PDB file of C-alpha atoms in Angstrom:
ATOM      1  CA  MET H   1      -7.172  10.610  23.592  1.00 81.00           C
ATOM      2  CA  VAL H   2      -5.214   9.033  26.438  1.00 88.00           C
ATOM      3  CA  VAL H   3      -4.480   5.920  24.364  1.00 90.00           C
ATOM      4  CA  VAL H   4      -3.154   7.970  21.453  1.00 90.00           C
ATOM      5  CA  SER H   5      -1.083  10.137  23.811  1.00 92.00           C
ATOM      6  CA  ILE H   6       0.547   7.080  25.386  1.00 95.00           C
ATOM      7  CA  ILE H   7       1.462   5.707  21.947  1.00 95.00           C
ATOM      8  CA  VAL H   8       2.915   9.078  20.888  1.00 95.00           C
ATOM      9  CA  LEU H   9       4.909   9.244  24.127  1.00 96.00           C
ATOM     10  CA  ALA H  10       6.337   5.773  23.412  1.00 95.00           C
ATOM     11  CA  ALA H  11       7.318   6.954  19.919  1.00 95.00           C
ATOM     12  CA  LEU H  12       8.993  10.022  21.383  1.00 95.00           C
ATOM     13  CA  VAL H  13      10.994   7.875  23.808  1.00 95.00           C
ATOM     14  CA  LEU H  14      12.206   5.709  20.922  1.00 93.00           C
ATOM     15  CA  VAL H  15      13.200   8.734  18.853  1.00 91.00           C
ATOM     16  CA  LEU H  16      15.085  10.246  21.794  1.00 94.00           C
ATOM     17  CA  ALA H  17      16.828   6.877  22.330  1.00 92.00           C
ATOM     18  CA  ASP H  18      18.165   7.167  18.749  1.00 84.00           C
ATOM     19  CA  ARG H  19      15.739   4.570  17.358  1.00 87.00           C
ATOM     20  CA  TRP H  20      14.118   7.014  14.940  1.00 88.00           C
ATOM     21  CA  ARG H  21      12.879   4.442  12.435  1.00 90.00           C
ATOM     22  CA  ARG H  22      11.013   2.499  15.112  1.00 92.00           C
ATOM     23  CA  GLY H  23       9.801   5.733  16.670  1.00 93.00           C
ATOM     24  CA  SER H  24       8.446   7.023  13.379  1.00 94.00           C
ATOM     25  CA  PHE H  25       6.710   3.693  12.786  1.00 95.00           C
ATOM     26  CA  ILE H  26       5.051   3.859  16.213  1.00 96.00           C
ATOM     27  CA  PHE H  27       4.087   7.504  15.605  1.00 95.00           C
ATOM     28  CA  GLY H  28       2.408   6.529  12.331  1.00 96.00           C
ATOM     29  CA  CYS H  29       0.596   3.736  14.138  1.00 96.00           C
ATOM     30  CA  ALA H  30      -0.627   6.294  16.677  1.00 96.00           C
ATOM     31  CA  ALA H  31      -2.190   8.327  13.875  1.00 95.00           C
ATOM     32  CA  VAL H  32      -3.863   5.208  12.459  1.00 96.00           C
ATOM     33  CA  VAL H  33      -5.188   4.312  15.937  1.00 95.00           C
ATOM     34  CA  ALA H  34      -6.514   7.869  16.265  1.00 93.00           C
ATOM     35  CA  ALA H  35      -8.286   7.477  12.913  1.00 94.00           C
ATOM     36  CA  LEU H  36      -9.846   4.190  14.014  1.00 93.00           C
ATOM     37  CA  LEU H  37     -10.962   5.688  17.321  1.00 91.00           C
ATOM     38  CA  ARG H  38     -12.445   8.686  15.515  1.00 90.00           C
ATOM     39  CA  LEU H  39     -14.326   6.303  13.242  1.00 90.00           C
ATOM     40  CA  CYS H  40     -15.678   4.046  15.993  1.00 90.00           C
ATOM     41  CA  LEU H  41     -16.373   6.325  18.954  1.00 87.00           C
ATOM     42  CA  PRO H  42     -19.605   8.305  19.253  1.00 86.00           C
ATOM     43  CA  GLU H  43     -19.431  12.111  19.010  1.00 82.00           C
ATOM     44  CA  SER H  44     -19.877  12.514  22.769  1.00 81.00           C
ATOM     45  CA  ARG H  45     -16.753  10.406  23.531  1.00 81.00           C
ATOM     46  CA  VAL H  46     -14.353  11.596  20.821  1.00 78.00           C
ATOM     47  CA  GLY H  47     -12.944  14.570  22.707  1.00 78.00           C
ATOM     48  CA  SER H  48     -10.110  16.450  21.031  1.00 75.00           C
ATOM     49  CA  LEU H  49      -9.854  13.923  18.184  1.00 75.00           C
ATOM     50  CA  ARG H  50     -12.775  15.829  16.659  1.00 80.00           C
ATOM     51  CA  VAL H  51     -11.518  18.637  14.441  1.00 82.00           C
ATOM     52  CA  ARG H  52     -13.694  18.628  11.336  1.00 85.00           C
ATOM     53  CA  SER H  53     -16.273  16.173  10.093  1.00 87.00           C
ATOM     54  CA  ARG H  54     -15.864  12.489  10.882  1.00 88.00           C
ATOM     55  CA  GLY H  55     -15.008  11.580   7.284  1.00 91.00           C
ATOM     56  CA  PHE H  56     -12.368  14.276   6.955  1.00 93.00           C
ATOM     57  CA  ASP H  57     -10.764  13.424  10.296  1.00 90.00           C
ATOM     58  CA  VAL H  58     -10.607   9.705   9.491  1.00 93.00           C
ATOM     59  CA  LEU H  59      -9.196  10.275   6.003  1.00 96.00           C
ATOM     60  CA  ALA H  60      -6.635  12.837   7.181  1.00 95.00           C
ATOM     61  CA  LEU H  61      -5.409  10.844  10.182  1.00 94.00           C
ATOM     62  CA  GLY H  62      -5.426   7.554   8.299  1.00 96.00           C
ATOM     63  CA  GLY H  63      -3.680   9.022   5.265  1.00 97.00           C
ATOM     64  CA  VAL H  64      -0.950  10.755   7.233  1.00 96.00           C
ATOM     65  CA  GLY H  65      -0.499   7.772   9.545  1.00 96.00           C
ATOM     66  CA  GLY H  66      -0.348   5.354   6.644  1.00 96.00           C
ATOM     67  CA  ALA H  67       2.194   7.530   4.830  1.00 97.00           C
ATOM     68  CA  ILE H  68       4.410   7.738   7.921  1.00 96.00           C
ATOM     69  CA  VAL H  69       4.231   3.965   8.432  1.00 96.00           C
ATOM     70  CA  PHE H  70       5.029   3.339   4.756  1.00 96.00           C
ATOM     71  CA  LEU H  71       7.985   5.732   4.777  1.00 94.00           C
ATOM     72  CA  SER H  72       9.383   4.336   8.004  1.00 92.00           C
ATOM     73  CA  LEU H  73       9.257   0.815   6.578  1.00 92.00           C
ATOM     74  CA  SER H  74      10.678   1.759   3.180  1.00 91.00           C
ATOM     75  CA  ILE H  75      13.765   3.671   4.362  1.00 84.00           C
ATOM     76  CA  ASP H  76      16.945   1.620   4.054  1.00 77.00           C
ATOM     77  CA  PRO H  77      18.441   1.230   7.537  1.00 72.00           C
ATOM     78  CA  LEU H  78      22.084   1.542   6.370  1.00 70.00           C
ATOM     79  CA  GLY H  79      23.308  -0.344   9.394  1.00 64.00           C
ATOM     80  CA  THR H  80      21.015   1.369  11.902  1.00 60.00           C
ATOM     81  CA  ASP H  81      17.793   0.301  13.622  1.00 55.00           C
TER      82      ASP H  81
END
């Protein structure tokens, strides 16, 4: 959970620094990392990444994270970063 929190904090710093596209990309990556950790870690080490069953958590986190990454990459920058 600490790893995911650090990545989310980095995304928040980028968004607050007016780099919202990069921040949203990093936030999506944090969700994908959370999905991978939920998939790989044993039940005793998952902590608060465990909400429902393993399959549901991995699909939900991976799907939302992948959608955020896709959207952040597909938005036209219009002269911004």
